């Protein structure tokens, strides 16, 4: 439900978005091409965007919003960065796809290898493809089938990874959606996040069948839930001891939370690295590009160097690779310092506004990635896993979201998503958010709970 304008002081025209949404609903399931865009979790009409520039989105009704979604992560430099636009325009003029190797994909691979612990990469077109390939490679290399994942981690819509936890710890997974054969998740074990005992118990029982453990390097897809100190390292160690591969999914965190990703925050100093890593979002610069990377001897098992098959008509696409490469080259230490600072300021402002309005909340961060959990009581101080994330007071988030939207701030339309900033988020943009927050916090405080609905959002 849109916030009451008499409460927010803002009226926002939505007629053009509403008309497009009605047409879209007639032509596409739910009117969108990825579920969370439909505003199902917050109600109201999705905003149809016509244009983006710097930190702002402009919708078809002419409203301007400070964008705190940034295309769900990719736009680390903001919308339509002039140098990215120029590089992409030049690339397009030279032809949009060749079906042959080309120079930008080599340079993009070199940039990724330079920034991360991986030695080789295979470029693909989406994060989903990257994790699907990583799991296939792990299974191909180990000759084992079982995949261990954590509840609340999203790795794209890969059958084996869209598994719901069975009852009890260390049981095999159930299909997370209709359309996935039970056989596809029968080799997936879903464990509670941040629970090393469950991991150890699982390896003790099934160690010789486990091909890999896959985890988000820091979870961004149930809201931001960082790993406990040493958790990722311990996962890598368990895998090493039992001959399984450790896959760190950095599709969201890669090249965003540091110049490499989350690994630099919890791995680099201790001298360990994942066997395989997956990247996407930022490395595509707003185009469909993603990657799986890892140690040379593992990566060389992929076709045509090795026997594990994988392919893609548009893989390494020259326009996408150019966009990604240009974005990464412009993502300097100054950019990361700015992201950290902007994210820090927003967390502080949001915390202050919610505290003053008396709204119980928890703000969690992994580097410059952060999210706000609306909780039941001030006694909740940490969200450590999916069970805890599912206890959110999501009705408060819906009211908060719509008040922010009416005040010209575009937040993720789900309480289960991270907030994203970019290098383009300057004082003018952040001041707008600062102004909106107290009004939105008051709207959240004033919202009574509806009948229970804690449906978790999957990632975009
Ligand atoms: C977004 C995301 C994916 C899926 O990427 P797509 O490009 O949407 O397929 C996978 N893993 C993580 C951690 C993500 O955030």
Coordinates of C-alpha atoms in Angstrom, one line a residue, residues 45-445:
X45 CA 2.7 -0.6 -8.6
X46 CA 6.3 -1.3 -9.8
X47 CA 8.1 1.8 -11.0
X48 CA 8.8 1.7 -14.7
X49 CA 12.1 3.4 -15.3
X50 CA 12.9 5.3 -18.5
X51 CA 16.4 6.6 -17.7
X52 CA 19.2 6.5 -15.2
X53 CA 22.0 9.0 -14.6
X54 CA 24.6 9.0 -11.8
X55 CA 22.8 8.1 -8.5
X56 CA 19.3 8.8 -10.0
X57 CA 16.5 6.9 -11.7
X58 CA 13.8 8.7 -13.7
X59 CA 10.5 6.9 -14.2
X60 CA 8.0 7.1 -17.0
X61 CA 5.9 9.6 -14.9
X62 CA 8.9 11.9 -14.6
X63 CA 9.7 11.2 -11.0
X64 CA 13.3 11.3 -9.9
X65 CA 14.6 8.8 -7.3
X66 CA 17.9 8.3 -5.5
X67 CA 18.7 4.7 -6.5
X68 CA 19.8 2.5 -3.7
X69 CA 19.4 -0.7 -5.8
X70 CA 21.9 0.1 -8.6
X71 CA 20.5 -2.7 -10.7
X72 CA 21.0 -5.1 -7.8
X73 CA 24.7 -4.4 -7.6
X74 CA 26.3 -4.0 -11.0
X75 CA 26.3 -0.2 -11.2
X76 CA 29.2 0.6 -8.9
X77 CA 29.9 3.8 -10.8
X78 CA 26.3 4.9 -11.0
X79 CA 24.1 5.0 -14.1
X80 CA 25.4 5.9 -17.5
X81 CA 29.0 6.7 -16.5
X82 CA 30.3 8.8 -19.4
X83 CA 33.4 6.7 -19.9
X84 CA 31.5 3.4 -19.8
X85 CA 28.9 4.8 -22.2
X86 CA 31.7 5.9 -24.6
X87 CA 33.6 2.6 -24.5
X88 CA 30.4 0.6 -25.0
X89 CA 29.2 2.8 -27.9
X90 CA 32.6 2.3 -29.6
X91 CA 32.3 -1.5 -29.0
X92 CA 28.8 -1.6 -30.4
X93 CA 29.9 0.2 -33.6
X94 CA 32.5 -2.5 -34.2
X95 CA 29.8 -5.2 -34.1
X96 CA 28.0 -6.7 -31.2
X97 CA 29.0 -10.4 -31.3
X98 CA 31.5 -12.4 -33.3
X99 CA 31.3 -16.0 -32.1
X100 CA 35.1 -16.0 -32.1
X101 CA 37.6 -15.1 -29.4
X102 CA 38.2 -11.4 -29.0
X103 CA 40.5 -9.0 -27.2
X104 CA 38.1 -7.6 -24.5
X105 CA 37.4 -11.0 -23.0
X106 CA 41.2 -11.6 -22.6
X107 CA 41.6 -8.2 -20.9
X108 CA 38.6 -8.8 -18.7
X109 CA 40.0 -12.2 -17.6
X110 CA 43.3 -10.5 -16.9
X111 CA 41.7 -7.8 -14.7
X112 CA 39.8 -10.5 -12.7
X113 CA 42.9 -12.6 -12.2
X114 CA 44.8 -9.5 -11.1
X115 CA 42.2 -8.6 -8.5
X116 CA 41.3 -12.0 -7.1
X117 CA 43.0 -15.3 -6.1
X118 CA 41.7 -17.1 -9.2
X119 CA 44.2 -18.1 -11.8
X120 CA 41.9 -18.7 -14.8
X121 CA 38.3 -17.8 -15.6
X122 CA 35.5 -18.9 -17.9
X123 CA 33.2 -16.1 -18.9
X124 CA 29.5 -16.7 -19.0
X125 CA 26.4 -14.5 -19.2
X126 CA 24.7 -14.7 -15.8
X127 CA 25.5 -15.5 -12.2
X128 CA 23.2 -18.4 -12.5
X129 CA 25.3 -19.8 -15.3
X130 CA 28.4 -19.2 -13.3
X131 CA 27.3 -21.2 -10.2
X132 CA 25.8 -23.9 -12.4
X133 CA 29.1 -24.3 -14.1
X134 CA 31.1 -24.2 -10.8
X135 CA 28.9 -27.0 -9.4
X136 CA 29.2 -29.1 -12.6
X137 CA 33.0 -28.6 -12.6
X138 CA 33.3 -29.6 -8.9
X139 CA 31.3 -32.7 -9.6
X140 CA 33.3 -33.5 -12.7
X141 CA 36.6 -33.0 -10.9
X142 CA 35.8 -35.0 -7.8
X143 CA 33.6 -37.7 -9.4
X144 CA 31.1 -37.1 -6.6
X145 CA 27.5 -35.8 -6.6
X146 CA 26.6 -34.2 -3.3
X147 CA 26.5 -30.4 -3.0
X148 CA 26.3 -28.7 0.4
X149 CA 24.7 -25.3 0.5
X150 CA 23.3 -23.0 3.2
X151 CA 19.7 -21.9 3.8
X152 CA 19.1 -18.3 2.8
X153 CA 22.1 -18.2 0.3
X154 CA 20.9 -17.5 -3.2
X155 CA 23.1 -18.7 -6.1
X156 CA 20.7 -18.0 -9.0
X157 CA 18.0 -20.3 -10.2
X158 CA 20.0 -23.5 -10.7
X159 CA 17.9 -26.6 -10.0
X160 CA 20.2 -28.2 -7.6
X161 CA 20.7 -25.0 -5.7
X162 CA 17.0 -24.0 -5.4
X163 CA 16.7 -26.6 -2.6
X164 CA 14.8 -26.1 0.6
X165 CA 16.1 -27.5 3.8
X166 CA 14.5 -30.8 4.9
X167 CA 13.6 -31.3 8.5
X168 CA 16.5 -31.6 10.8
X169 CA 20.2 -30.8 10.2
X170 CA 22.1 -32.6 7.5
X171 CA 19.3 -34.1 5.5
X172 CA 19.0 -34.0 1.8
X173 CA 17.2 -31.1 0.1
X174 CA 13.7 -30.8 -1.2
X175 CA 12.8 -28.9 -4.4
X176 CA 12.4 -25.2 -3.6
X177 CA 9.9 -24.6 -6.3
X178 CA 7.5 -26.6 -8.5
X179 CA 9.2 -27.8 -11.7
X180 CA 12.4 -29.1 -10.1
X181 CA 12.5 -32.9 -10.0
X182 CA 13.1 -34.4 -6.6
X183 CA 16.1 -36.1 -8.1
X184 CA 17.7 -32.7 -8.9
X185 CA 17.8 -31.7 -5.2
X186 CA 18.3 -35.2 -3.8
X187 CA 22.0 -34.7 -3.9
X188 CA 21.9 -31.3 -2.2
X189 CA 22.3 -30.9 1.5
X190 CA 21.0 -27.6 2.9
X191 CA 22.5 -26.5 6.2
X192 CA 21.9 -23.5 8.5
X193 CA 24.2 -20.7 7.8
X194 CA 27.1 -19.9 10.2
X195 CA 26.7 -23.3 11.8
X196 CA 30.1 -25.0 11.6
X197 CA 29.0 -27.9 13.8
X198 CA 26.4 -28.8 11.2
X199 CA 29.1 -28.6 8.5
X200 CA 31.4 -30.9 10.5
X201 CA 28.6 -33.3 11.2
X202 CA 27.7 -33.5 7.5
X203 CA 31.3 -34.1 6.5
X204 CA 31.6 -36.8 9.1
X205 CA 28.6 -38.6 7.7
X206 CA 28.9 -37.9 4.0
X207 CA 32.5 -36.7 3.5
X208 CA 33.4 -39.2 0.7
X209 CA 30.3 -38.2 -1.3
X210 CA 30.6 -34.4 -1.1
X211 CA 31.7 -32.8 -4.3
X212 CA 31.6 -29.2 -3.0
X213 CA 30.4 -26.7 -0.5
X214 CA 29.0 -23.5 -2.0
X215 CA 28.3 -20.4 0.0
X216 CA 27.9 -16.7 -0.6
X217 CA 31.1 -15.1 0.5
X218 CA 29.0 -12.9 2.7
X219 CA 25.3 -13.4 2.4
X220 CA 23.5 -10.6 0.6
X221 CA 20.3 -12.4 -0.4
X222 CA 18.5 -12.8 3.0
X223 CA 19.4 -9.3 3.8
X224 CA 23.1 -8.9 4.6
X225 CA 24.3 -11.7 6.9
X226 CA 28.1 -11.7 7.2
X227 CA 29.9 -14.9 8.0
X228 CA 31.1 -15.3 11.6
X229 CA 34.9 -14.7 11.8
X230 CA 36.7 -17.7 10.4
X231 CA 33.6 -19.4 9.0
X232 CA 34.6 -19.3 5.3
X233 CA 38.2 -20.4 6.2
X234 CA 36.8 -23.3 8.2
X235 CA 34.6 -24.3 5.2
X236 CA 37.6 -24.3 2.9
X237 CA 39.5 -26.4 5.5
X238 CA 36.7 -29.0 5.8
X239 CA 36.6 -29.3 2.0
X240 CA 40.3 -29.7 1.7
X241 CA 40.4 -32.4 4.4
X242 CA 37.7 -34.4 2.7
X243 CA 38.7 -33.9 -0.9
X244 CA 35.8 -31.6 -1.8
X245 CA 36.0 -28.2 -3.5
X246 CA 35.1 -25.0 -1.8
X247 CA 33.0 -22.6 -4.0
X248 CA 32.8 -19.1 -2.9
X249 CA 29.9 -17.2 -4.7
X250 CA 31.0 -13.6 -5.0
X251 CA 28.4 -12.7 -7.7
X252 CA 27.1 -9.9 -5.4
X253 CA 30.2 -9.1 -3.3
X254 CA 32.9 -9.5 -6.0
X255 CA 34.5 -6.2 -7.0
X256 CA 32.0 -4.4 -4.8
X257 CA 33.0 -4.7 -1.1
X258 CA 36.7 -4.4 -2.0
X259 CA 38.6 -4.3 -5.3
X260 CA 38.5 -8.1 -5.3
X261 CA 35.5 -8.9 -3.2
X262 CA 34.7 -10.3 0.2
X263 CA 37.6 -12.7 0.1
X264 CA 39.9 -9.7 0.8
X265 CA 38.0 -9.1 4.0
X266 CA 38.3 -12.6 5.4
X267 CA 40.7 -14.6 3.4
X268 CA 43.7 -12.8 2.1
X269 CA 45.5 -12.4 5.4
X270 CA 45.2 -16.0 6.4
X271 CA 46.7 -17.3 3.2
X272 CA 43.9 -19.4 1.9
X273 CA 41.6 -19.1 -1.1
X274 CA 38.5 -20.9 -2.4
X275 CA 39.0 -23.6 -5.0
X276 CA 36.4 -21.9 -7.3
X277 CA 34.8 -18.5 -7.2
X278 CA 31.9 -17.1 -9.1
X279 CA 31.5 -13.5 -10.2
X280 CA 28.8 -11.5 -11.9
X281 CA 27.0 -8.2 -11.4
X282 CA 29.8 -5.5 -11.1
X283 CA 32.1 -7.4 -13.6
X284 CA 29.4 -6.9 -16.3
X285 CA 29.2 -3.2 -15.9
X286 CA 25.4 -3.4 -16.4
X287 CA 25.6 -5.9 -19.2
X288 CA 25.1 -9.7 -19.0
X289 CA 28.5 -11.0 -18.0
X290 CA 29.6 -13.3 -15.2
X291 CA 32.5 -15.7 -14.6
X292 CA 33.6 -18.8 -12.8
X293 CA 37.3 -18.8 -11.8
X294 CA 39.7 -20.9 -9.8
X295 CA 43.0 -22.7 -9.6
X296 CA 44.5 -23.6 -12.9
X297 CA 44.4 -27.4 -12.5
X298 CA 40.7 -27.2 -11.6
X299 CA 39.8 -24.8 -14.4
X300 CA 41.6 -26.8 -17.0
X301 CA 39.2 -29.6 -16.5
X302 CA 36.6 -27.4 -18.4
X303 CA 36.1 -28.1 -22.1
X304 CA 37.9 -27.7 -24.4
X305 CA 41.0 -28.0 -22.2
X306 CA 39.4 -30.8 -20.2
X307 CA 36.4 -33.2 -20.3
X308 CA 33.7 -31.1 -18.4
X309 CA 31.4 -29.6 -21.0
X310 CA 30.3 -26.0 -20.9
X311 CA 29.5 -23.5 -23.6
X312 CA 27.7 -20.3 -24.6
X313 CA 26.8 -18.4 -27.8
X314 CA 27.2 -15.0 -26.2
X315 CA 29.9 -15.9 -23.6
X316 CA 32.6 -13.3 -23.5
X317 CA 30.5 -11.0 -25.6
X318 CA 32.7 -8.1 -26.7
X319 CA 30.2 -5.4 -25.7
X320 CA 29.6 -6.9 -22.3
X321 CA 33.3 -7.6 -21.7
X322 CA 34.1 -4.0 -22.7
X323 CA 31.5 -2.6 -20.3
X324 CA 32.8 -4.8 -17.5
X325 CA 36.5 -4.1 -18.2
X326 CA 35.9 -0.3 -18.4
X327 CA 33.9 -0.4 -15.2
X328 CA 36.6 -2.4 -13.3
X329 CA 39.4 -0.1 -14.6
X330 CA 37.5 2.9 -13.3
X331 CA 36.8 1.2 -9.9
X332 CA 39.9 2.6 -8.2
X333 CA 40.8 2.7 -4.5
X334 CA 39.1 6.1 -4.4
X335 CA 35.8 4.5 -5.6
X336 CA 36.0 1.9 -2.9
X337 CA 36.7 4.5 -0.2
X338 CA 33.7 6.5 -1.4
X339 CA 31.4 3.4 -1.3
X340 CA 32.5 2.6 2.2
X341 CA 31.9 6.2 3.3
X342 CA 28.5 6.5 1.6
X343 CA 27.4 3.1 3.0
X344 CA 28.6 4.1 6.5
X345 CA 26.8 7.4 6.4
X346 CA 23.5 5.7 5.2
X347 CA 23.7 3.1 8.0
X348 CA 24.2 5.8 10.6
X349 CA 21.3 7.9 9.2
X350 CA 18.9 4.9 9.0
X351 CA 19.9 3.7 12.5
X352 CA 19.3 7.1 13.9
X353 CA 15.9 7.7 12.2
X354 CA 14.6 4.3 13.2
X355 CA 15.8 4.6 16.8
X356 CA 14.2 8.0 17.2
X357 CA 11.0 6.6 15.8
X358 CA 11.1 3.7 18.2
X359 CA 11.3 1.1 15.5
X360 CA 13.2 -2.1 16.6
X361 CA 15.8 -2.9 13.9
X362 CA 19.2 -4.5 13.2
X363 CA 21.6 -3.0 10.6
X364 CA 24.2 -5.5 9.3
X365 CA 27.0 -4.9 6.9
X366 CA 29.6 -6.9 5.0
X367 CA 32.0 -4.1 3.9
X368 CA 29.9 -1.5 2.0
X369 CA 27.0 -3.9 1.5
X370 CA 24.4 -3.5 4.2
X371 CA 20.8 -4.0 4.9
X372 CA 18.2 -3.0 7.6
X373 CA 16.2 -5.7 9.4
X374 CA 13.0 -4.7 11.0
X375 CA 12.7 -6.9 14.0
X376 CA 10.1 -7.6 16.7
X377 CA 11.9 -6.3 19.7
X378 CA 15.0 -4.4 20.7
X379 CA 16.3 -7.6 22.2
X380 CA 17.2 -8.9 18.8
X381 CA 20.7 -7.6 18.0
X382 CA 22.0 -10.0 15.4
X383 CA 20.7 -11.9 12.4
X384 CA 22.9 -14.9 12.0
X385 CA 21.0 -17.2 9.7
X386 CA 17.9 -17.7 7.6
X387 CA 15.6 -18.6 10.5
X388 CA 16.5 -15.3 12.2
X389 CA 16.0 -13.4 8.9
X390 CA 12.6 -14.9 8.5
X391 CA 11.4 -13.4 11.8
X392 CA 11.5 -9.9 10.3
X393 CA 8.5 -7.5 10.8
X394 CA 8.1 -7.3 7.0
X395 CA 4.9 -5.1 7.3
X396 CA 7.0 -2.3 8.7
X397 CA 9.4 -2.6 5.8
X398 CA 6.5 -2.2 3.3
X399 CA 5.4 1.1 4.9
X400 CA 9.0 2.3 5.2
X401 CA 9.7 1.4 1.5
X402 CA 6.6 3.3 0.2
X403 CA 7.4 6.4 2.3
X404 CA 10.9 6.4 1.0
X405 CA 9.6 5.9 -2.6
X406 CA 7.2 8.8 -2.2
X407 CA 10.0 11.0 -0.9
X408 CA 12.2 10.1 -4.0
X409 CA 14.3 7.2 -2.8
X410 CA 14.2 3.9 -4.5
X411 CA 15.0 1.1 -2.0
X412 CA 15.0 -2.6 -2.8
X413 CA 11.3 -3.7 -2.9
X414 CA 11.9 -6.5 -0.4
X415 CA 13.1 -6.7 3.2
X416 CA 15.4 -9.6 2.1
X417 CA 17.7 -7.5 0.0
X418 CA 20.9 -5.5 0.4
X419 CA 21.0 -1.7 -0.2
X420 CA 23.6 -0.7 -2.8
X421 CA 25.5 2.6 -3.3
X422 CA 27.7 3.8 -6.1
X423 CA 30.6 6.2 -6.6
X424 CA 28.0 8.6 -8.0
X425 CA 26.1 8.9 -4.7
X426 CA 27.2 12.4 -3.7
X427 CA 26.2 14.6 -0.9
X428 CA 23.1 15.9 -2.8
X429 CA 21.8 12.3 -3.2
X430 CA 22.7 11.3 0.3
X431 CA 21.1 14.4 1.7
X432 CA 17.8 13.5 0.0
X433 CA 17.9 10.1 1.7
X434 CA 18.7 11.7 5.0
X435 CA 15.6 14.0 4.6
X436 CA 13.4 11.0 3.7
X437 CA 14.4 8.7 6.5
X438 CA 12.7 10.2 9.5
X439 CA 9.4 10.4 7.7
X440 CA 9.7 6.8 6.5
X441 CA 10.7 5.6 10.0
X442 CA 7.6 7.3 11.4
X443 CA 5.5 5.5 8.8
X444 CA 7.1 2.2 9.8
X445 CA 6.4 2.9 13.5

